[in-house]
Amino acid sequence: MTSSAHPGTPTNHKAVPLCDIQAQYRALQAEIDAAVLRVLRSGQAILGPEVAAFEQEVAAFCGAQFGVGCSSGTDALILALRALDIGPGDEVLVPPFTFFATASAVCRVGAKPVFVDIDPITFNIDPRQIEGKITRHTRAIIPVHLFGQCCDMDPIWEIADAHQIYVIEDAAQSFGSEYHGRRCGTLGIVACLSFYPTKNLGAFGDAGMVVTNDPNLDRKLRALRVHGSEVKYYHKYIGYNMRLDALHAAVLRVKLPHVPQWLAAREAAAQRYDTLIENANLHGFLRRPVAQPDRRHTFNQYVVRVPPMHRDPLVKYLKDNHIGVEVYYPLSLHEQECFQFLGYRTGDFPTSEEAAKTVLALPMFPEITYEQQYRTIEVCAMYLQKAIRQAA
Ligand SMILES: *Cc1c(COP(=O)(O)O)cnc(C)c1O
C-alpha cells in the first residue's frame, strides 16, 4: 500500500479499503492509456467499432450470441424489459433484497414489481415462494445473482416454463459466475450486466450490457438504445438514449482478458477470509457466506452475517479503525419510501428484513492482500472482546 501522509497527519498504515478500483489501472496503465488515446484520436465517441468489438467479446465470454452495450446496468434492465414488451398492467417478480435498480427498472417501464422473499443461505430469491406470487398478470421473473452467486435456476426455469413467463437475469454482481458449468448471461432469455467500477468487470464510469441468444431481441435492444430507430430519424419504438461510449468500451476491452484471473483472486481471498474467521474462532459471530456446490461464487462481495445487536456497532468500530466495510442493503425494498404505494408492510418478507439487519460486506477486491484481510478480522475480534468486556 502507498501512503500519502501530509506533515502532521498521522499515517494509518493499517487502513484497509472496501474496494481498490485504482489497483487495476495501476497494473494495466500503459495498455489502458493507449486504448484511451486510440479512442481520442479516432474521433468516434459513441458506439462504433470499439463498442461492437467489446459486445462480441463479452457475448463470447458469457457463451452467448449477442451483446448490446448500453449506458449502465440499470439501463440494461430497462432495455431488457422493454424489448420483451413488458409495461403497464404487467407484473414482474423480483426479490426485495437486492440493489434498488432491479425493482425501479420494473417501475420505469410502467410495470409492477411483485416481491418474492429470499433464501436465508444464499440471499437469492427463494424458488419455493415464487409460484404463490404468480397471477395472470405475471410476465417475467428477475433472478438477481447477488454478491456473485447464481440463483437456484433449475426450479426457476421449471416454474417459468410452466407459467410461460420470461426469465431476465440481473447478473450485475456476477459477471463470470456459473451455474451447473454455464456462465451468467445464458441462464435466461436475456441477461443484464453492469460495468459499474466496483463490479467484477468495472469501467471508469457507468456502463452496462444486455446479453441474449435471441436475434429478434438483439435487434430490438439495439433499436431501443438509440431512440427506437433502426434507420436513423425513423422511429419504430419510443426508445431511449442509452448508448455505450467508446472510451468505456476501450478500457473494458483491456480489462476483459484479465477477468478470469481476477475472479480466481476473489475466490482465493474468500477462502482466506473463511480460514481467518475460523482460526480466530469467530465463526459463531461472523457467519460466513455459503457457496453452493453446484455453482461458482465469484465473490463480488464477501458478506458475513452478524447478530443484529452487534451489526451497526461493529460497522462503526471497523470504520473508526479505518477498515472499509459496507452494508448491502440496510433496508429491504418493500420498506423503501418510494415503494409504499405497492402496499407492502414490515413483516411481509421476514428473511429479507432479517438479512437487512445482519449483513456486513468486508473489504473485497482481487488485489486484497493477506495482511489486509488479517487486519480486518483482527479488528472484528477486537470489537468482540470489547463487547464481551462491556457486557461483563
Ligand atoms: C449495480 C447493480 C445494478 C445496476 O447497475 P448500474 O450499472 O449501477 O446501473 C442492478 N442490479 C444489481 C443487483 C446491481 O448490483
Coordinates of C-alpha atoms and ligand atoms in Angstrom, one line a residue:
M1 CA 0.0 0.0 0.0
T2 CA 1.2 3.5 -0.7
S3 CA 0.8 6.2 2.0
S4 CA 0.3 9.8 1.1
A5 CA 0.6 11.4 4.5
H6 CA 0.8 15.1 4.9
P7 CA 3.0 16.6 7.6
G8 CA 1.2 16.5 10.8
T9 CA -1.4 13.9 9.7
P10 CA -1.0 10.6 11.4
T11 CA -0.4 7.9 8.8
N12 CA -2.6 4.9 9.2
H13 CA -0.6 2.0 7.7
K14 CA -3.2 -0.4 8.7
A15 CA -6.1 1.2 6.8
V16 CA -8.0 -1.3 4.5
P17 CA -10.2 0.0 1.7
L18 CA -13.5 -1.6 1.0
C19 CA -12.5 -1.8 -2.7
D20 CA -9.5 -0.5 -4.5
I21 CA -10.6 0.3 -8.0
Q22 CA -7.3 2.0 -8.9
A23 CA -5.3 -1.2 -8.4
Q24 CA -6.3 -2.5 -11.9
Y25 CA -5.5 0.8 -13.5
R26 CA -2.1 0.8 -11.9
A27 CA -1.5 -2.8 -13.1
L28 CA -2.6 -2.1 -16.7
Q29 CA -1.8 1.6 -17.0
A30 CA 0.2 1.5 -20.2
E31 CA -2.4 -0.5 -22.1
I32 CA -5.4 1.5 -20.7
D33 CA -3.7 4.8 -21.6
A34 CA -3.0 3.6 -25.1
A35 CA -6.6 2.4 -25.5
V36 CA -8.0 5.8 -24.4
L37 CA -5.6 7.6 -26.7
R38 CA -6.7 5.4 -29.6
V39 CA -10.3 6.4 -29.0
L40 CA -9.5 10.1 -28.6
R41 CA -7.6 10.0 -31.9
S42 CA -10.3 8.1 -33.7
G43 CA -12.9 10.8 -33.2
Q44 CA -15.6 8.0 -32.6
A45 CA -17.0 8.9 -29.2
I46 CA -20.3 6.9 -29.0
L47 CA -20.8 3.3 -30.1
G48 CA -18.7 2.4 -33.2
P49 CA -16.0 -0.3 -33.6
E50 CA -14.7 -0.3 -30.0
V51 CA -18.2 -0.9 -28.7
A52 CA -19.0 -3.5 -31.4
A53 CA -15.8 -5.4 -30.6
F54 CA -16.5 -5.3 -26.9
E55 CA -20.0 -6.5 -27.4
Q56 CA -18.7 -9.6 -29.3
E57 CA -16.0 -10.2 -26.7
V58 CA -18.5 -10.1 -23.8
A59 CA -21.0 -12.3 -25.6
A60 CA -18.3 -14.8 -26.3
F61 CA -17.1 -14.7 -22.6
C62 CA -20.7 -15.4 -21.4
G63 CA -21.2 -18.1 -24.1
A64 CA -24.0 -16.1 -25.7
Q65 CA -24.5 -14.9 -29.2
F66 CA -25.3 -11.2 -28.8
G67 CA -24.3 -8.4 -26.6
V68 CA -25.9 -4.9 -26.7
G69 CA -23.8 -2.3 -24.9
C70 CA -25.6 0.4 -23.0
S71 CA -25.2 3.2 -20.5
S72 CA -25.5 1.2 -17.2
G73 CA -26.7 -1.9 -15.6
T74 CA -29.9 -0.1 -14.6
D75 CA -30.5 0.8 -18.3
A76 CA -29.8 -2.8 -19.3
L77 CA -32.7 -3.8 -17.1
I78 CA -35.0 -1.2 -18.6
L79 CA -34.0 -2.2 -22.2
A80 CA -34.5 -5.9 -21.5
L81 CA -38.0 -5.3 -20.0
R82 CA -39.0 -3.0 -22.9
A83 CA -37.6 -5.4 -25.5
L84 CA -39.9 -8.1 -24.0
D85 CA -42.8 -5.7 -24.3
I86 CA -43.3 -5.6 -20.5
G87 CA -45.2 -2.5 -19.4
P88 CA -48.4 -1.1 -17.8
G89 CA -50.6 -3.8 -16.4
D90 CA -47.8 -6.4 -16.2
E91 CA -46.3 -7.8 -13.1
V92 CA -42.6 -8.8 -12.7
L93 CA -41.4 -11.0 -9.8
V94 CA -38.2 -9.6 -8.1
P95 CA -36.5 -10.2 -4.7
P96 CA -36.9 -7.4 -2.2
F97 CA -33.3 -7.9 -1.1
T98 CA -31.3 -6.5 -4.0
F99 CA -29.9 -3.2 -5.2
F100 CA -32.7 -0.7 -5.8
A101 CA -32.4 -0.8 -9.6
T102 CA -33.8 -4.3 -10.0
A103 CA -37.2 -3.1 -8.9
S104 CA -37.0 0.5 -10.1
A105 CA -36.4 -0.6 -13.6
V106 CA -39.7 -2.5 -13.5
C107 CA -41.5 0.6 -12.4
R108 CA -39.7 2.7 -15.0
V109 CA -41.3 0.7 -17.8
G110 CA -44.7 1.1 -16.2
A111 CA -45.0 -2.5 -14.8
K112 CA -45.4 -3.5 -11.2
P113 CA -42.7 -5.2 -9.1
V114 CA -44.0 -8.1 -7.1
F115 CA -41.6 -9.2 -4.3
V116 CA -40.7 -12.8 -3.5
D117 CA -38.7 -13.4 -0.3
I118 CA -35.2 -14.7 -0.4
D119 CA -33.5 -17.9 0.8
P120 CA -31.6 -17.2 4.1
I121 CA -28.4 -19.1 3.0
T122 CA -27.8 -17.6 -0.4
F123 CA -29.7 -14.3 -0.1
N124 CA -31.1 -15.1 -3.5
I125 CA -34.8 -15.3 -4.5
D126 CA -36.4 -18.4 -2.8
P127 CA -37.8 -20.7 -5.6
R128 CA -40.2 -22.2 -3.1
Q129 CA -42.0 -18.9 -2.8
I130 CA -42.3 -18.0 -6.4
E131 CA -45.4 -19.9 -7.5
G132 CA -47.6 -18.4 -4.9
K133 CA -46.9 -14.9 -6.3
I134 CA -47.8 -15.7 -9.9
T135 CA -51.0 -14.1 -11.2
R136 CA -52.5 -13.9 -14.7
H137 CA -50.6 -10.5 -15.0
T138 CA -47.1 -12.0 -14.3
R139 CA -44.9 -11.7 -17.3
A140 CA -41.4 -12.2 -16.0
I141 CA -39.1 -13.1 -13.1
I142 CA -35.8 -11.3 -12.4
P143 CA -33.5 -13.7 -10.5
V144 CA -30.7 -11.5 -9.1
H145 CA -27.4 -13.4 -8.7
L146 CA -26.5 -11.5 -5.5
F147 CA -22.9 -10.9 -4.3
G148 CA -21.6 -13.1 -7.1
Q149 CA -23.5 -16.3 -6.5
C150 CA -26.1 -17.6 -9.1
C151 CA -29.7 -18.2 -8.1
D152 CA -31.0 -21.8 -8.0
M153 CA -32.0 -21.8 -11.6
D154 CA -33.5 -25.3 -12.2
P155 CA -36.7 -24.7 -10.2
I156 CA -36.9 -21.1 -11.6
W157 CA -36.8 -22.5 -15.1
E158 CA -39.4 -25.1 -14.3
I159 CA -41.8 -22.6 -12.9
A160 CA -41.2 -20.1 -15.7
D161 CA -41.8 -22.8 -18.3
A162 CA -45.0 -24.0 -16.6
H163 CA -46.4 -20.4 -16.5
Q164 CA -44.9 -19.1 -19.7
I165 CA -43.1 -16.2 -18.1
Y166 CA -39.7 -14.8 -19.1
V167 CA -36.5 -15.2 -17.0
I168 CA -34.5 -12.0 -17.1
E169 CA -31.1 -12.4 -15.3
D170 CA -29.9 -9.5 -13.2
A171 CA -26.2 -10.5 -13.4
A172 CA -24.9 -7.1 -12.4
Q173 CA -22.9 -8.6 -9.5
S174 CA -22.0 -11.9 -11.0
F175 CA -20.1 -11.4 -14.3
G176 CA -18.3 -14.7 -14.8
S177 CA -20.3 -16.6 -12.2
E178 CA -21.5 -20.1 -13.2
Y179 CA -24.5 -22.4 -12.6
H180 CA -24.0 -26.0 -13.5
G181 CA -21.0 -25.0 -15.5
R182 CA -22.8 -22.3 -17.5
R183 CA -21.9 -18.7 -17.1
C184 CA -24.3 -16.0 -16.2
G185 CA -25.7 -14.4 -19.4
T186 CA -27.2 -17.6 -20.8
L187 CA -29.4 -18.5 -17.8
G188 CA -32.5 -16.7 -19.1
I189 CA -33.9 -15.2 -22.3
V190 CA -31.8 -12.1 -21.6
A191 CA -29.2 -11.1 -19.0
C192 CA -28.4 -7.7 -17.7
L193 CA -24.8 -6.8 -16.9
S194 CA -23.3 -3.8 -15.1
F195 CA -19.7 -2.5 -15.5
Y196 CA -20.0 0.0 -12.6
P197 CA -16.5 0.4 -11.3
T198 CA -16.9 -2.0 -8.3
K199 CA -18.4 -4.8 -10.3
N200 CA -16.4 -7.9 -11.4
L201 CA -15.6 -6.1 -14.6
G202 CA -15.5 -2.4 -13.9
A203 CA -15.4 0.6 -16.3
F204 CA -14.1 4.1 -15.5
G205 CA -17.6 5.3 -15.2
D206 CA -21.1 3.9 -15.9
A207 CA -21.6 1.2 -18.5
G208 CA -23.7 -2.0 -19.0
M209 CA -24.8 -4.6 -21.4
V210 CA -27.7 -6.8 -22.3
V211 CA -26.8 -10.3 -23.4
T212 CA -29.0 -12.7 -25.3
N213 CA -29.2 -15.6 -27.8
D214 CA -32.3 -14.3 -29.5
P215 CA -31.7 -12.4 -32.7
N216 CA -35.0 -10.6 -32.6
L217 CA -34.4 -9.4 -29.1
D218 CA -30.9 -8.3 -30.1
R219 CA -32.3 -6.2 -33.0
K220 CA -35.0 -4.6 -30.8
L221 CA -32.5 -3.9 -28.0
R222 CA -30.2 -2.2 -30.5
A223 CA -33.1 0.0 -31.7
L224 CA -34.3 0.8 -28.2
R225 CA -31.0 2.1 -27.0
V226 CA -30.9 4.7 -29.9
H227 CA -34.3 6.3 -29.5
G228 CA -36.1 3.2 -31.0
S229 CA -34.7 3.7 -34.5
E230 CA -33.3 1.1 -36.8
V231 CA -33.0 3.6 -39.6
K232 CA -31.7 7.0 -38.5
Y233 CA -34.5 9.5 -37.8
Y234 CA -37.2 6.9 -38.4
H235 CA -38.5 5.7 -35.1
K236 CA -40.1 2.3 -34.7
Y237 CA -40.4 2.5 -30.9
I238 CA -40.3 5.3 -28.4
G239 CA -36.9 4.3 -27.2
Y240 CA -34.1 5.8 -25.1
N241 CA -30.7 7.4 -25.3
M242 CA -28.9 4.5 -23.5
R243 CA -25.8 4.1 -25.6
L244 CA -22.3 2.9 -24.6
D245 CA -19.4 5.3 -25.0
A246 CA -16.3 4.2 -27.0
L247 CA -14.0 5.3 -24.2
H248 CA -15.6 2.8 -21.7
A249 CA -15.6 0.0 -24.3
A250 CA -11.9 0.6 -25.0
V251 CA -11.0 0.5 -21.3
L252 CA -13.2 -2.6 -20.7
R253 CA -11.6 -4.4 -23.6
V254 CA -8.2 -4.1 -22.0
K255 CA -9.6 -5.4 -18.7
L256 CA -11.8 -8.3 -20.0
P257 CA -8.9 -10.8 -20.6
H258 CA -7.8 -10.4 -17.0
V259 CA -11.3 -11.2 -15.5
P260 CA -10.7 -14.9 -15.1
Q261 CA -7.5 -14.2 -13.1
W262 CA -9.4 -11.6 -11.0
L263 CA -12.2 -13.9 -10.3
A264 CA -9.8 -16.6 -9.1
A265 CA -8.2 -14.0 -6.9
R266 CA -11.6 -13.1 -5.4
E267 CA -12.3 -16.8 -4.7
A268 CA -8.9 -17.2 -3.1
A269 CA -9.5 -14.1 -0.9
A270 CA -12.8 -15.5 0.1
Q271 CA -11.2 -18.8 1.2
R272 CA -8.6 -16.8 3.2
Y273 CA -11.4 -15.0 5.0
D274 CA -13.1 -18.3 5.7
T275 CA -9.9 -19.6 7.3
L276 CA -9.1 -16.4 9.2
I277 CA -12.6 -16.3 10.7
E278 CA -12.3 -20.0 11.7
N279 CA -8.8 -19.6 13.1
A280 CA -9.9 -16.5 15.2
N281 CA -12.7 -18.7 16.4
L282 CA -15.2 -16.0 15.2
H283 CA -17.4 -18.2 13.0
G284 CA -20.2 -18.1 15.5
F285 CA -20.1 -14.3 15.5
L286 CA -19.3 -13.7 11.8
R287 CA -21.4 -16.2 9.9
R288 CA -19.6 -16.9 6.7
P289 CA -21.1 -16.9 3.2
V290 CA -22.1 -20.3 1.9
A291 CA -21.1 -21.1 -1.7
Q292 CA -23.4 -23.8 -3.1
P293 CA -21.5 -26.8 -4.6
D294 CA -23.3 -26.6 -8.0
R295 CA -22.4 -23.0 -8.7
R296 CA -19.3 -20.9 -9.0
H297 CA -19.5 -18.0 -6.5
T298 CA -17.2 -15.2 -7.7
F299 CA -17.4 -13.1 -4.6
N300 CA -18.1 -9.7 -5.9
Q301 CA -18.8 -9.2 -2.2
Y302 CA -17.8 -11.2 0.8
V303 CA -20.9 -10.8 3.0
V304 CA -21.0 -12.2 6.6
R305 CA -23.9 -12.1 8.9
V306 CA -23.5 -10.6 12.4
P307 CA -26.0 -10.8 15.3
P308 CA -28.4 -7.9 14.8
M309 CA -27.5 -6.1 18.1
H310 CA -23.8 -6.1 17.1
R311 CA -24.1 -5.2 13.4
D312 CA -24.2 -1.4 13.5
P313 CA -21.7 -1.0 16.4
L314 CA -19.3 -3.3 14.6
V315 CA -19.6 -1.2 11.4
K316 CA -18.8 1.9 13.4
Y317 CA -15.9 0.2 15.2
L318 CA -14.4 -1.1 11.9
K319 CA -14.8 2.3 10.3
D320 CA -13.2 4.0 13.3
N321 CA -10.3 1.7 12.7
H322 CA -10.1 2.6 9.0
I323 CA -11.5 -0.7 7.7
G324 CA -13.8 0.0 4.8
V325 CA -17.0 -2.0 5.2
E326 CA -20.5 -1.6 3.8
V327 CA -24.0 -2.8 4.5
Y328 CA -25.6 -4.2 1.3
Y329 CA -28.5 -3.5 1.9
P330 CA -29.8 -1.8 5.1
L331 CA -33.4 -1.6 4.1
S332 CA -35.4 -4.2 2.2
L333 CA -37.0 -2.8 -0.9
H334 CA -40.6 -3.3 0.2
E335 CA -39.9 -1.0 3.1
Q336 CA -38.5 1.8 0.9
E337 CA -40.4 5.1 1.0
C338 CA -40.8 5.2 -2.8
F339 CA -42.4 1.8 -2.9
Q340 CA -45.0 2.4 -0.2
F341 CA -47.6 2.7 -3.0
L342 CA -47.2 -1.0 -3.6
G343 CA -48.9 -1.6 -0.3
Y344 CA -46.4 -3.9 1.5
R345 CA -45.7 -3.8 5.2
T346 CA -42.9 -4.6 7.5
G347 CA -43.1 -8.3 8.3
D348 CA -44.2 -9.3 4.8
F349 CA -40.7 -10.5 3.9
P350 CA -39.1 -11.7 7.1
T351 CA -36.0 -13.3 5.6
S352 CA -35.2 -10.2 3.6
E353 CA -35.8 -8.0 6.6
E354 CA -33.5 -10.2 8.8
A355 CA -30.8 -10.0 6.1
A356 CA -31.0 -6.2 6.1
K357 CA -30.4 -6.2 9.9
T358 CA -27.5 -8.7 9.9
V359 CA -25.4 -8.4 6.7
L360 CA -21.9 -6.9 6.6
A361 CA -19.7 -6.8 3.5
L362 CA -16.0 -7.0 4.3
P363 CA -13.2 -5.4 2.1
M364 CA -13.1 -7.4 -1.1
F365 CA -11.3 -6.8 -4.4
P366 CA -9.0 -9.1 -6.4
E367 CA -5.8 -7.4 -5.2
I368 CA -6.6 -7.6 -1.5
T369 CA -3.6 -8.9 0.5
Y370 CA -3.5 -11.5 3.3
E371 CA -2.3 -8.7 5.6
Q372 CA -5.3 -6.6 4.8
Q373 CA -7.6 -9.5 5.4
Y374 CA -5.8 -10.4 8.6
R375 CA -6.1 -6.9 9.9
T376 CA -9.9 -6.8 9.1
I377 CA -10.6 -10.0 11.0
E378 CA -8.3 -8.8 13.8
V379 CA -10.3 -5.6 14.2
C380 CA -13.5 -7.7 14.3
A381 CA -12.0 -9.8 17.1
M382 CA -11.0 -6.6 19.0
Y383 CA -14.6 -5.4 18.7
L384 CA -16.0 -8.7 20.1
Q385 CA -13.5 -8.7 23.0
K386 CA -14.5 -5.2 23.9
A387 CA -18.2 -6.0 23.6
I388 CA -17.8 -9.1 25.9
R389 CA -15.8 -6.9 28.5
Q390 CA -18.5 -4.3 28.5
A391 CA -21.3 -6.9 28.9
A392 CA -19.4 -8.5 31.9
Ligands
LIG1 C1 -25.1 -2.5 -9.7 C2 -26.4 -3.2 -9.8 C3 -27.4 -2.8 -10.8 C4 -27.3 -1.5 -11.6 O1 -26.1 -1.4 -12.3 P1 -25.6 0.1 -12.6 O2 -24.6 -0.1 -13.6 O3 -25.1 0.7 -11.3 O4 -26.8 0.9 -13.1 C5 -28.5 -3.5 -10.9 N1 -28.7 -4.6 -10.1 C6 -27.8 -5.0 -9.2 C7 -28.1 -6.3 -8.4 C8 -26.6 -4.3 -9.0 O5 -25.8 -4.7 -8.1

